Amino acid sequence: MNATSTITPFEGFALARDGFGRLVLTDPHGEQHAGVTPVRAFPLSAPGEGVSLVGGDGRELVWIDRAEQLPAPARALLEEELAVRDFAPTLLKLHSVSSFGVPSTWTVSTDRGETSFVLKAEEDIRRLEGGALLIASAHGVQFRIPDTKALDRASRKLLERFL
C-alpha cells in the first residue's frame, strides 16, 4: 500500500493519507496500517489531550499524550479526522419546543444551520463544567451549549423548563 500524502514522522511513527483518503499509520518497523481511526480520550474536558490511534481491528496502535506536540502536518491530518468523528453542533438559539414534557421536539439554530430534534428524556441534557450543556437528540447527535448565559433571554427561558 502506498500513502499518497507526505508522511509526517513523530516518535518513530508516521501519518499519511492513502489514495482512498484513509488515514495510514506507518509504525517503526515500516508496517502500514490503513484506515486508522483517532479517538479522543476526553473529547469534552480535554480535547487536545489523550488521543488514541486505533486500527481496523479495534486495537490501539499509538497513544498521543498531547496533539499539540505533533508536527504541524501530522496534527492537521489528525484534526481533519477528528472533526469528522466529533460532529457536535453548537446550539445558538432555541426557537420553540413542542411541549414542556418529554419527548419533545426542539426547533433550534446551530452553527451548522437551522434544525429540529427530539429530546427523549430530561436526562439527555448533561451539565458540564463552566455552565456548559450537552444535549443528546433521539438520533444520537450531541448539541453543545458552551455557555447558557450567552443564549438570548427567550432561549434561556425555554431551556430552564428542562433543567
PDB file of C-alpha atoms in Angstrom:
ATOM      1  CA  MET A   1       0.000   0.000   0.000  1.00  0.00           C
ATOM      2  CA  ASN A   2       1.370   3.425  -0.875  1.00  0.00           C
ATOM      3  CA  ALA A   3       0.382   6.517   1.034  1.00  0.00           C
ATOM      4  CA  THR A   4      -0.243   9.449  -1.262  1.00  0.00           C
ATOM      5  CA  SER A   5       0.181  12.358   1.177  1.00  0.00           C
ATOM      6  CA  THR A   6       3.506  13.352   2.638  1.00  0.00           C
ATOM      7  CA  ILE A   7       4.348  11.093   5.531  1.00  0.00           C
ATOM      8  CA  THR A   8       4.865  13.025   8.730  1.00  0.00           C
ATOM      9  CA  PRO A   9       7.057  11.182  11.250  1.00  0.00           C
ATOM     10  CA  PHE A  10       6.660  11.534  15.022  1.00  0.00           C
ATOM     11  CA  GLU A  11       8.113   9.317  17.749  1.00  0.00           C
ATOM     12  CA  GLY A  12       9.008   6.610  15.242  1.00  0.00           C
ATOM     13  CA  PHE A  13       5.575   6.622  13.626  1.00  0.00           C
ATOM     14  CA  ALA A  14       4.285   8.425  10.538  1.00  0.00           C
ATOM     15  CA  LEU A  15       0.842   9.546   9.374  1.00  0.00           C
ATOM     16  CA  ALA A  16      -0.374   9.981   5.804  1.00  0.00           C
ATOM     17  CA  ARG A  17      -3.459   9.569   3.628  1.00  0.00           C
ATOM     18  CA  ASP A  18      -3.761   6.856   1.021  1.00  0.00           C
ATOM     19  CA  GLY A  19      -5.377   7.154  -2.404  1.00  0.00           C
ATOM     20  CA  PHE A  20      -8.800   6.483  -0.875  1.00  0.00           C
ATOM     21  CA  GLY A  21      -8.431   9.287   1.688  1.00  0.00           C
ATOM     22  CA  ARG A  22      -7.988   6.887   4.601  1.00  0.00           C
ATOM     23  CA  LEU A  23      -5.557   7.698   7.396  1.00  0.00           C
ATOM     24  CA  VAL A  24      -2.478   5.455   7.235  1.00  0.00           C
ATOM     25  CA  LEU A  25      -0.111   4.884  10.149  1.00  0.00           C
ATOM     26  CA  THR A  26       3.386   3.612   9.451  1.00  0.00           C
ATOM     27  CA  ASP A  27       4.918   2.037  12.552  1.00  0.00           C
ATOM     28  CA  PRO A  28       8.639   1.960  13.460  1.00  0.00           C
ATOM     29  CA  HIS A  29       9.020  -1.390  11.655  1.00  0.00           C
ATOM     30  CA  GLY A  30       7.735   0.116   8.405  1.00  0.00           C
ATOM     31  CA  GLU A  31       4.409  -1.707   8.563  1.00  0.00           C
ATOM     32  CA  GLN A  32       1.496   0.352   7.262  1.00  0.00           C
ATOM     33  CA  HIS A  33      -1.908   0.293   8.940  1.00  0.00           C
ATOM     34  CA  ALA A  34      -4.652   1.693   6.678  1.00  0.00           C
ATOM     35  CA  GLY A  35      -7.962   3.010   7.939  1.00  0.00           C
ATOM     36  CA  VAL A  36      -6.634   4.151  11.304  1.00  0.00           C
ATOM     37  CA  THR A  37      -9.224   5.952  13.451  1.00  0.00           C
ATOM     38  CA  PRO A  38      -8.271   8.622  16.006  1.00  0.00           C
ATOM     39  CA  VAL A  39     -10.296   8.531  19.226  1.00  0.00           C
ATOM     40  CA  ARG A  40     -10.189  11.242  21.894  1.00  0.00           C
ATOM     41  CA  ALA A  41      -9.943  10.030  25.478  1.00  0.00           C
ATOM     42  CA  PHE A  42     -11.579  13.189  26.855  1.00  0.00           C
ATOM     43  CA  PRO A  43     -13.444  14.841  23.942  1.00  0.00           C
ATOM     44  CA  LEU A  44     -15.224  17.459  26.055  1.00  0.00           C
ATOM     45  CA  SER A  45     -12.996  18.250  29.008  1.00  0.00           C
ATOM     46  CA  ALA A  46      -9.559  17.924  27.343  1.00  0.00           C
ATOM     47  CA  PRO A  47      -9.960  17.549  23.567  1.00  0.00           C
ATOM     48  CA  GLY A  48      -6.254  18.073  22.815  1.00  0.00           C
ATOM     49  CA  GLU A  49      -5.047  15.529  25.346  1.00  0.00           C
ATOM     50  CA  GLY A  50      -5.065  11.777  25.077  1.00  0.00           C
ATOM     51  CA  VAL A  51      -5.717  10.662  21.514  1.00  0.00           C
ATOM     52  CA  SER A  52      -5.538   7.004  20.581  1.00  0.00           C
ATOM     53  CA  LEU A  53      -4.914   5.830  17.021  1.00  0.00           C
ATOM     54  CA  VAL A  54      -6.943   2.650  16.623  1.00  0.00           C
ATOM     55  CA  GLY A  55      -6.518   0.099  13.844  1.00  0.00           C
ATOM     56  CA  GLY A  56      -9.284  -1.537  11.846  1.00  0.00           C
ATOM     57  CA  ASP A  57      -9.367  -4.429  14.323  1.00  0.00           C
ATOM     58  CA  GLY A  58     -10.200  -2.045  17.191  1.00  0.00           C
ATOM     59  CA  ARG A  59      -6.790  -2.292  18.846  1.00  0.00           C
ATOM     60  CA  GLU A  60      -4.804   0.749  19.873  1.00  0.00           C
ATOM     61  CA  LEU A  61      -1.706   1.259  17.728  1.00  0.00           C
ATOM     62  CA  VAL A  62      -0.430   4.567  19.121  1.00  0.00           C
ATOM     63  CA  TRP A  63      -1.199   6.750  22.123  1.00  0.00           C
ATOM     64  CA  ILE A  64      -0.640  10.502  21.726  1.00  0.00           C
ATOM     65  CA  ASP A  65      -0.427  12.397  25.019  1.00  0.00           C
ATOM     66  CA  ARG A  66      -0.908  15.863  23.517  1.00  0.00           C
ATOM     67  CA  ALA A  67      -1.901  16.557  19.908  1.00  0.00           C
ATOM     68  CA  GLU A  68      -0.132  19.932  20.040  1.00  0.00           C
ATOM     69  CA  GLN A  69       3.219  18.132  20.331  1.00  0.00           C
ATOM     70  CA  LEU A  70       2.826  16.607  16.876  1.00  0.00           C
ATOM     71  CA  PRO A  71       4.459  18.218  13.863  1.00  0.00           C
ATOM     72  CA  ALA A  72       2.034  20.571  12.077  1.00  0.00           C
ATOM     73  CA  PRO A  73       1.276  18.257   9.077  1.00  0.00           C
ATOM     74  CA  ALA A  74       0.522  15.269  11.340  1.00  0.00           C
ATOM     75  CA  ARG A  75      -1.571  17.440  13.655  1.00  0.00           C
ATOM     76  CA  ALA A  76      -3.547  18.728  10.633  1.00  0.00           C
ATOM     77  CA  LEU A  77      -4.274  15.169   9.450  1.00  0.00           C
ATOM     78  CA  LEU A  78      -5.328  14.185  12.949  1.00  0.00           C
ATOM     79  CA  GLU A  79      -7.592  17.229  13.372  1.00  0.00           C
ATOM     80  CA  GLU A  80      -9.254  16.591   9.987  1.00  0.00           C
ATOM     81  CA  GLU A  81     -10.132  13.045  11.053  1.00  0.00           C
ATOM     82  CA  LEU A  82     -11.306  14.115  14.499  1.00  0.00           C
ATOM     83  CA  ALA A  83     -13.514  16.885  13.074  1.00  0.00           C
ATOM     84  CA  VAL A  84     -15.499  14.305  11.102  1.00  0.00           C
ATOM     85  CA  ARG A  85     -15.799  11.995  14.103  1.00  0.00           C
ATOM     86  CA  ASP A  86     -16.606  14.694  16.669  1.00  0.00           C
ATOM     87  CA  PHE A  87     -19.572  16.307  14.920  1.00  0.00           C
ATOM     88  CA  ALA A  88     -21.308  18.274  17.685  1.00  0.00           C
ATOM     89  CA  PRO A  89     -23.112  21.410  16.506  1.00  0.00           C
ATOM     90  CA  THR A  90     -23.211  24.388  18.846  1.00  0.00           C
ATOM     91  CA  LEU A  91     -26.758  25.403  19.757  1.00  0.00           C
ATOM     92  CA  LEU A  92     -27.054  29.175  19.272  1.00  0.00           C
ATOM     93  CA  LYS A  93     -30.780  29.804  19.728  1.00  0.00           C
ATOM     94  CA  LEU A  94     -33.765  27.791  20.884  1.00  0.00           C
ATOM     95  CA  HIS A  95     -36.815  28.838  18.828  1.00  0.00           C
ATOM     96  CA  SER A  96     -39.503  26.533  20.203  1.00  0.00           C
ATOM     97  CA  VAL A  97     -40.298  23.262  21.925  1.00  0.00           C
ATOM     98  CA  SER A  98     -43.372  21.171  21.157  1.00  0.00           C
ATOM     99  CA  SER A  99     -44.130  20.579  24.859  1.00  0.00           C
ATOM    100  CA  PHE A 100     -42.506  21.001  28.234  1.00  0.00           C
ATOM    101  CA  GLY A 101     -42.743  17.272  28.849  1.00  0.00           C
ATOM    102  CA  VAL A 102     -40.633  14.663  27.146  1.00  0.00           C
ATOM    103  CA  PRO A 103     -40.407  13.518  24.473  1.00  0.00           C
ATOM    104  CA  SER A 104     -40.495  16.941  22.844  1.00  0.00           C
ATOM    105  CA  THR A 105     -39.376  18.366  19.523  1.00  0.00           C
ATOM    106  CA  TRP A 106     -36.969  21.293  19.711  1.00  0.00           C
ATOM    107  CA  THR A 107     -36.526  23.769  16.855  1.00  0.00           C
ATOM    108  CA  VAL A 108     -33.114  25.432  17.073  1.00  0.00           C
ATOM    109  CA  SER A 109     -30.427  27.427  15.291  1.00  0.00           C
ATOM    110  CA  THR A 110     -26.922  25.995  15.418  1.00  0.00           C
ATOM    111  CA  ASP A 111     -23.544  26.938  13.997  1.00  0.00           C
ATOM    112  CA  ARG A 112     -24.403  24.419  11.234  1.00  0.00           C
ATOM    113  CA  GLY A 113     -27.817  25.900  10.412  1.00  0.00           C
ATOM    114  CA  GLU A 114     -31.462  25.512  11.427  1.00  0.00           C
ATOM    115  CA  THR A 115     -32.712  22.122  12.578  1.00  0.00           C
ATOM    116  CA  SER A 116     -35.119  20.320  14.847  1.00  0.00           C
ATOM    117  CA  PHE A 117     -34.577  17.284  17.024  1.00  0.00           C
ATOM    118  CA  VAL A 118     -36.393  15.160  19.569  1.00  0.00           C
ATOM    119  CA  LEU A 119     -35.369  15.219  23.217  1.00  0.00           C
ATOM    120  CA  LYS A 120     -36.361  11.799  24.603  1.00  0.00           C
ATOM    121  CA  ALA A 121     -35.707  12.395  28.312  1.00  0.00           C
ATOM    122  CA  GLU A 122     -34.549  15.192  30.573  1.00  0.00           C
ATOM    123  CA  GLU A 123     -31.530  13.010  31.415  1.00  0.00           C
ATOM    124  CA  ASP A 124     -30.354  13.626  27.833  1.00  0.00           C
ATOM    125  CA  ILE A 125     -29.294  17.107  28.938  1.00  0.00           C
ATOM    126  CA  ARG A 126     -25.891  16.873  30.643  1.00  0.00           C
ATOM    127  CA  ARG A 127     -24.356  19.667  32.660  1.00  0.00           C
ATOM    128  CA  LEU A 128     -20.657  20.230  32.033  1.00  0.00           C
ATOM    129  CA  GLU A 129     -18.055  22.398  33.743  1.00  0.00           C
ATOM    130  CA  GLY A 130     -18.353  26.156  33.470  1.00  0.00           C
ATOM    131  CA  GLY A 131     -22.094  26.269  32.773  1.00  0.00           C
ATOM    132  CA  ALA A 132     -21.879  24.321  29.520  1.00  0.00           C
ATOM    133  CA  LEU A 133     -24.510  21.791  28.439  1.00  0.00           C
ATOM    134  CA  LEU A 134     -24.508  18.801  26.147  1.00  0.00           C
ATOM    135  CA  ILE A 135     -27.906  17.784  24.744  1.00  0.00           C
ATOM    136  CA  ALA A 136     -28.345  14.383  23.087  1.00  0.00           C
ATOM    137  CA  SER A 137     -31.044  14.090  20.436  1.00  0.00           C
ATOM    138  CA  ALA A 138     -33.085  10.930  19.919  1.00  0.00           C
ATOM    139  CA  HIS A 139     -30.845  10.164  16.911  1.00  0.00           C
ATOM    140  CA  GLY A 140     -27.638  10.459  18.947  1.00  0.00           C
ATOM    141  CA  VAL A 141     -26.481  13.875  17.707  1.00  0.00           C
ATOM    142  CA  GLN A 142     -24.839  15.819  20.514  1.00  0.00           C
ATOM    143  CA  PHE A 143     -25.649  19.543  20.621  1.00  0.00           C
ATOM    144  CA  ARG A 144     -23.314  21.740  22.661  1.00  0.00           C
ATOM    145  CA  ILE A 145     -24.149  24.896  24.548  1.00  0.00           C
ATOM    146  CA  PRO A 146     -20.768  26.262  25.681  1.00  0.00           C
ATOM    147  CA  ASP A 147     -22.304  28.902  27.970  1.00  0.00           C
ATOM    148  CA  THR A 148     -26.017  29.079  28.752  1.00  0.00           C
ATOM    149  CA  LYS A 149     -25.603  32.720  29.798  1.00  0.00           C
ATOM    150  CA  ALA A 150     -24.599  33.576  26.213  1.00  0.00           C
ATOM    151  CA  LEU A 151     -28.011  32.471  24.888  1.00  0.00           C
ATOM    152  CA  ASP A 152     -30.713  35.080  24.318  1.00  0.00           C
ATOM    153  CA  ARG A 153     -33.302  35.550  27.057  1.00  0.00           C
ATOM    154  CA  ALA A 154     -36.106  33.635  25.285  1.00  0.00           C
ATOM    155  CA  SER A 155     -33.807  30.633  24.668  1.00  0.00           C
ATOM    156  CA  ARG A 156     -32.683  30.592  28.306  1.00  0.00           C
ATOM    157  CA  LYS A 157     -36.299  30.740  29.478  1.00  0.00           C
ATOM    158  CA  LEU A 158     -37.305  27.725  27.325  1.00  0.00           C
ATOM    159  CA  LEU A 159     -34.200  25.798  28.372  1.00  0.00           C
ATOM    160  CA  GLU A 160     -34.754  26.445  32.105  1.00  0.00           C
ATOM    161  CA  ARG A 161     -38.012  24.469  31.937  1.00  0.00           C
ATOM    162  CA  PHE A 162     -35.922  21.321  31.298  1.00  0.00           C
ATOM    163  CA  LEU A 163     -33.111  21.931  33.794  1.00  0.00           C
TER     164      LEU A 163
END
